[in-house]
């Protein structure tokens, strides 16, 4: 099998396993399984989704679109990819069995160290040309390195103050914030904007870029506010979300002249997933604006449904939506495959339906109205569509003879 085709199948396999872990967690709400630990499964689900799916597919696309096609370079990236996948499989096995313990920590640490090697390679291979889109990509790489400072603080936090301490919790939130809002979001926007780089208004791009970077740095104050009582953090977050709104207004203005032509190049399936990505992005910005109101900011992390709904909005809606769009638009996934079309529709249906249920139940908890009838049964059944969608998409990739894989 062509190595690049194997890369894509491997990424989708990781995504499928992460979704199966998520499905098992929802199953365990109804039917507890004695030999499975829920919190261990949660660690497995989050690590494999974040480091096995998002990190790995972003890795593949960065190599595809930003790295010169020289055999010696591609060989280095190929070896690094499979070493990183080995660390993901290690986490896949270790986390459900032992949670955070020796082996899972070893494989997680291995993944971080390999990500540093990836950063070094990208910095070396990309720094020759200094296009605005490359600056965005390299900034995402810096955010990835910055995020790992949170991980290196976990050991000292546990030994000095324990897992319940504010220091420990802030270290985790620091890592998650800069992984999702820094590294992942900026990297997928760089991948998306690569196609517009010759037609972009550089003045508007600069305004978008600086506003996005500043807002990403400022909005880390929001999760820190959960553990430190200080009104100044509210004002910093409020400023951050307003600057983020400005960033995406410039993003829209920058792309507005290209939108008509861009849409004409897409087939129905690619339009659907890009539509999903942009709607999710719009919702995320809107929800973050609501955190300016103190009572809503407070419940945003106290009601678990809101937390899960927001994480899925970012990972499944924005990040995966853009990634699917890029894969389809560049014919890496074939929009001619009926299996793929059905798979994408199943996945989108599962995503939208579970999000509606999560947020609806969250609002009912907020207004103290109790639980939706058959809520846990419904969300379990609807989650099956996510898994089914991925199985169909993986099957379609196996049958694919794309030019990109030759």
XYZ file of C-alpha atoms in Angstrom:
406
model
C 0.000 0.000 0.000
C 1.207 3.514 -0.821
C 2.667 5.089 2.348
C 0.527 8.240 2.088
C -2.639 6.172 1.684
C -1.547 4.164 4.737
C -1.083 7.471 6.625
C -4.660 8.565 5.876
C -6.164 5.156 6.781
C -4.109 5.139 9.985
C -5.452 8.596 10.987
C -9.045 7.488 10.352
C -8.405 4.277 12.310
C -7.274 6.398 15.302
C -10.390 8.554 14.936
C -12.616 5.469 14.820
C -11.025 4.036 17.998
C -11.485 7.394 19.784
C -15.171 7.404 18.739
C -15.621 3.793 19.917
C -14.173 4.802 23.330
C -16.682 7.675 23.428
C -19.515 5.308 22.497
C -18.458 2.879 25.250
C -18.562 5.712 27.786
C -22.136 6.545 26.785
C -23.020 2.827 26.907
C -21.592 2.599 30.454
C -23.990 5.312 31.671
C -26.796 2.825 30.980
C -25.040 -0.513 31.441
C -21.950 -0.362 33.714
C -19.181 -2.760 32.667
C -17.281 -4.148 35.683
C -13.899 -4.578 34.018
C -13.865 -1.077 32.434
C -13.085 2.104 34.359
C -15.040 5.147 33.075
C -12.373 7.745 33.877
C -9.648 5.567 32.284
C -11.786 5.361 29.115
C -12.257 9.135 29.196
C -8.460 9.642 29.235
C -8.105 7.157 26.353
C -10.890 8.849 24.348
C -9.491 12.370 24.748
C -5.837 11.440 24.101
C -6.521 9.301 21.016
C -8.956 11.892 19.563
C -6.555 14.788 20.098
C -3.152 13.165 19.496
C -4.168 10.232 17.284
C -6.709 11.887 14.975
C -6.268 15.694 14.948
C -2.480 15.830 15.458
C -1.778 13.012 12.984
C -4.049 14.213 10.147
C -2.747 17.790 10.541
C 0.780 16.273 10.374
C -0.123 14.505 7.083
C -1.618 17.637 5.495
C 1.246 19.917 6.566
C 3.725 17.496 4.966
C 1.486 17.328 1.862
C 1.047 21.091 1.352
C 4.081 22.764 2.940
C 7.041 20.385 2.553
C 9.035 20.120 -0.716
C 8.491 16.768 -2.426
C 12.010 15.389 -2.028
C 12.486 11.689 -1.313
C 15.006 12.173 1.501
C 12.674 14.597 3.303
C 9.580 12.445 2.824
C 11.517 9.438 4.223
C 12.288 11.347 7.451
C 8.632 12.384 7.827
C 7.482 8.822 7.082
C 9.676 7.356 9.850
C 8.588 10.069 12.269
C 4.906 9.438 11.412
C 5.117 5.719 12.272
C 7.101 6.358 15.467
C 4.393 8.839 16.515
C 1.676 6.316 15.618
C 3.460 3.767 17.839
C 3.105 6.208 20.776
C -0.622 6.663 19.928
C -1.206 2.878 19.904
C 0.627 2.701 23.244
C -1.815 5.271 24.690
C -4.745 3.441 23.066
C -3.819 0.286 25.023
C -2.409 1.758 28.258
C -5.035 4.392 29.143
C -8.116 2.077 29.236
C -6.169 -0.421 31.380
C -4.397 1.828 33.880
C -5.454 5.466 33.367
C -2.636 7.925 34.183
C 0.145 5.561 35.240
C 3.611 4.455 34.167
C 2.995 3.193 30.605
C 0.427 5.803 29.588
C 2.745 8.570 30.853
C 5.700 7.023 28.957
C 3.739 6.930 25.663
C 2.287 10.449 26.198
C 5.784 11.798 26.897
C 7.117 9.995 23.824
C 4.408 11.714 21.716
C 5.410 15.152 23.039
C 9.122 14.555 22.367
C 8.347 13.354 18.822
C 6.150 16.439 18.290
C 9.228 18.553 19.120
C 11.145 16.707 16.369
C 8.236 17.471 13.995
C 8.340 21.168 15.004
C 12.080 21.317 14.347
C 11.683 19.698 10.904
C 8.816 22.008 9.891
C 10.691 25.074 11.105
C 13.765 24.032 9.087
C 11.873 23.050 5.911
C 9.339 25.896 5.912
C 11.431 28.865 6.889
C 12.910 29.251 3.388
C 9.852 31.120 2.126
C 8.098 33.648 4.269
C 4.541 33.825 2.935
C 1.774 35.066 5.298
C 0.208 31.566 5.400
C 3.558 30.060 6.406
C 3.811 32.614 9.211
C 0.399 31.416 10.446
C 1.572 27.780 10.269
C 4.834 28.498 12.120
C 2.901 30.438 14.779
C 0.677 27.368 15.287
C 3.871 25.334 15.819
C 5.008 27.833 18.490
C 1.633 27.497 20.217
C 2.067 23.707 20.224
C 5.427 24.048 21.985
C 3.959 26.613 24.406
C 1.039 24.275 25.254
C 3.422 21.514 26.389
C 4.723 23.776 29.192
C 1.434 22.885 30.899
C 2.256 19.163 30.672
C 5.752 19.599 32.141
C 4.155 21.418 35.123
C 1.911 18.440 35.982
C 4.619 16.406 37.747
C 5.740 19.233 40.064
C 2.071 20.212 40.657
C 1.151 16.687 41.837
C 4.239 16.237 44.015
C 3.964 19.675 45.668
C 0.228 20.354 45.907
C -1.709 17.287 44.695
C -4.176 16.651 41.847
C -6.942 18.755 43.396
C -4.780 21.905 43.531
C -5.456 24.989 41.399
C -1.882 24.740 40.013
C -2.515 21.217 38.661
C -5.886 22.153 37.125
C -4.524 25.358 35.565
C -1.606 23.397 34.020
C -4.114 21.049 32.317
C -6.269 23.949 31.076
C -3.163 25.811 29.812
C -2.211 22.745 27.751
C -5.730 22.229 26.357
C -6.303 25.900 25.540
C -3.114 26.323 23.518
C -3.447 22.887 21.859
C -6.982 23.557 20.604
C -7.155 27.328 20.164
C -3.484 27.829 19.318
C -1.913 24.841 17.571
C -4.930 23.076 16.018
C -7.094 26.060 15.004
C -4.184 28.079 13.559
C -2.778 25.020 11.736
C -6.097 24.141 10.059
C -6.663 27.792 9.108
C -3.155 27.834 7.562
C -4.000 24.641 5.615
C -7.310 26.140 4.483
C -5.803 29.534 3.508
C -2.931 27.907 1.562
C -5.196 27.811 -1.524
C -5.831 31.602 -1.291
C -2.274 32.702 -0.531
C -1.679 34.321 -3.958
C -4.995 36.205 -3.916
C -5.195 37.399 -0.309
C -5.187 41.024 0.786
C -2.033 41.063 2.928
C -3.126 44.101 4.969
C -6.369 42.355 6.019
C -4.413 39.125 6.629
C -2.036 40.929 9.010
C -4.957 42.390 10.966
C -6.623 38.949 11.116
C -3.349 37.268 12.129
C -2.383 39.673 14.935
C -5.934 39.841 16.308
C -6.187 36.019 16.347
C -2.799 35.564 18.073
C -3.549 38.254 20.695
C -7.043 36.841 21.389
C -5.607 33.317 21.778
C -3.109 34.583 24.363
C -5.719 36.628 26.269
C -8.518 34.034 26.387
C -6.408 31.554 28.377
C -7.527 33.749 31.311
C -11.036 32.220 30.987
C -10.194 28.668 32.215
C -7.697 30.108 34.736
C -10.616 32.125 36.204
C -12.314 28.821 37.190
C -9.574 28.214 39.779
C -8.504 31.747 40.764
C -11.026 34.294 42.064
C -10.011 37.504 40.330
C -12.199 39.917 38.362
C -9.222 41.130 36.312
C -9.213 37.714 34.570
C -12.842 38.347 33.494
C -11.860 41.659 31.882
C -8.848 40.083 30.121
C -11.067 37.285 28.753
C -13.739 39.837 27.712
C -11.108 41.800 25.768
C -9.801 38.549 24.264
C -13.194 37.388 22.929
C -13.908 40.842 21.448
C -10.513 40.825 19.679
C -11.308 37.285 18.448
C -14.557 38.614 16.942
C -12.541 41.351 15.182
C -10.104 38.674 13.914
C -12.876 36.677 12.244
C -14.503 39.819 10.797
C -11.159 40.460 9.047
C -11.010 36.760 8.092
C -14.388 37.154 6.354
C -13.397 40.457 4.688
C -10.144 38.907 3.477
C -11.939 35.963 1.858
C -15.069 37.784 0.633
C -13.751 38.499 -2.916
C -12.784 34.793 -3.302
C -15.947 33.173 -1.863
C -17.871 32.918 -5.160
C -15.013 31.254 -7.039
C -14.162 29.045 -4.058
C -17.727 27.695 -3.805
C -17.825 27.000 -7.568
C -14.817 24.648 -7.226
C -16.501 22.469 -4.578
C -18.782 19.463 -4.984
C -21.877 19.014 -2.780
C -20.128 16.905 -0.125
C -17.227 19.361 0.295
C -19.711 22.274 0.498
C -21.594 20.387 3.213
C -18.541 19.806 5.425
C -17.167 23.318 4.927
C -20.643 24.644 5.787
C -20.524 22.564 8.975
C -17.037 23.907 9.815
C -17.977 27.579 9.296
C -21.279 27.274 11.198
C -19.424 25.596 14.094
C -16.771 28.334 14.032
C -19.494 31.015 14.094
C -21.167 29.247 17.056
C -17.861 28.932 18.944
C -17.153 32.668 18.596
C -20.755 33.411 19.684
C -20.552 31.121 22.742
C -17.241 32.678 23.785
C -18.837 36.139 23.527
C -21.510 34.960 25.995
C -18.790 34.224 28.585
C -18.474 38.008 29.016
C -21.596 37.703 31.227
C -20.424 36.490 34.680
C -23.369 34.153 35.448
C -22.996 32.372 32.080
C -19.203 32.216 32.482
C -19.718 30.501 35.839
C -22.080 27.749 34.628
C -20.085 27.145 31.436
C -17.721 24.791 33.278
C -20.056 23.659 36.075
C -22.579 22.007 33.735
C -20.782 19.020 32.196
C -23.052 18.950 29.123
C -21.875 22.447 28.141
C -18.219 21.437 28.559
C -18.580 18.282 26.400
C -20.754 20.107 23.863
C -18.185 22.913 23.494
C -15.236 20.489 23.179
C -17.111 18.521 20.484
C -18.089 21.782 18.741
C -14.375 22.592 18.431
C -13.010 19.104 17.644
C -15.803 17.553 15.545
C -17.384 20.701 14.107
C -14.583 23.164 13.405
C -11.369 21.125 13.289
C -12.737 17.898 11.746
C -15.098 19.896 9.495
C -12.202 21.857 7.991
C -10.034 18.728 7.747
C -12.751 16.769 5.908
C -13.270 19.794 3.615
C -9.546 20.018 2.771
C -9.365 16.234 2.163
C -12.397 16.330 -0.168
C -11.475 19.539 -1.981
C -8.008 18.196 -2.831
C -9.406 14.810 -3.948
C -7.524 13.030 -1.153
C -10.968 11.631 -0.337
C -13.058 10.863 -3.393
C -16.407 12.664 -3.498
C -17.435 10.226 -6.278
C -17.629 7.365 -3.779
C -21.229 6.740 -2.694
C -19.883 5.031 0.469
C -18.001 8.180 1.369
C -21.037 10.414 0.747
C -23.226 8.251 2.997
C -20.425 8.106 5.604
C -20.055 11.914 5.684
C -23.841 12.381 5.993
C -24.027 9.822 8.836
C -21.161 11.541 10.636
C -22.676 15.036 10.258
C -26.095 13.808 11.400
C -24.545 12.132 14.460
C -22.530 15.258 15.292
C -25.437 17.732 14.964
C -27.952 15.480 16.784
C -25.630 14.793 19.753
C -24.692 18.500 20.015
C -28.369 19.555 20.076
C -29.063 16.989 22.825
C -26.007 17.993 24.878
C -26.747 21.729 24.801
C -30.507 21.259 25.276
C -29.909 19.066 28.338
C -27.355 21.607 29.599
C -29.936 24.418 29.412
C -32.510 22.250 31.212
C -29.976 21.680 34.026
C -29.271 25.449 34.061
C -32.998 26.220 34.526
C -33.368 23.235 36.933
C -35.921 21.499 34.707
C -34.538 17.961 35.112
C -33.495 15.425 32.472
C -34.889 14.889 28.953
C -36.864 11.614 28.746
C -34.616 8.800 27.436
C -31.690 11.250 27.221
C -28.911 8.661 27.787
C -30.536 6.107 25.456
C -30.997 8.764 22.738
C -27.441 10.103 22.895
C -26.070 6.530 22.767
C -28.104 5.693 19.649
C -27.209 8.988 17.938
C -23.494 8.459 18.731
C -23.667 5.237 16.694
C -24.028 7.421 13.577
C -20.580 8.953 14.224
C -18.990 5.492 14.380
C -20.971 4.212 11.356
C -19.983 7.308 9.360
C -16.282 6.755 10.073
C -16.477 3.022 9.211
C -18.039 3.886 5.808
C -15.446 6.615 5.170
C -12.569 4.267 6.044
C -13.980 1.615 3.704
C -14.197 4.169 0.882
C -10.516 5.167 1.424
C -9.428 1.533 1.124
C -11.097 1.383 -2.308
C -9.664 4.738 -3.401
C -7.189 5.111 -6.276
C -6.577 8.853 -5.950
C -3.835 10.638 -7.885
C -2.532 11.863 -4.548
C -1.724 8.313 -3.481
C 0.356 7.498 -6.551
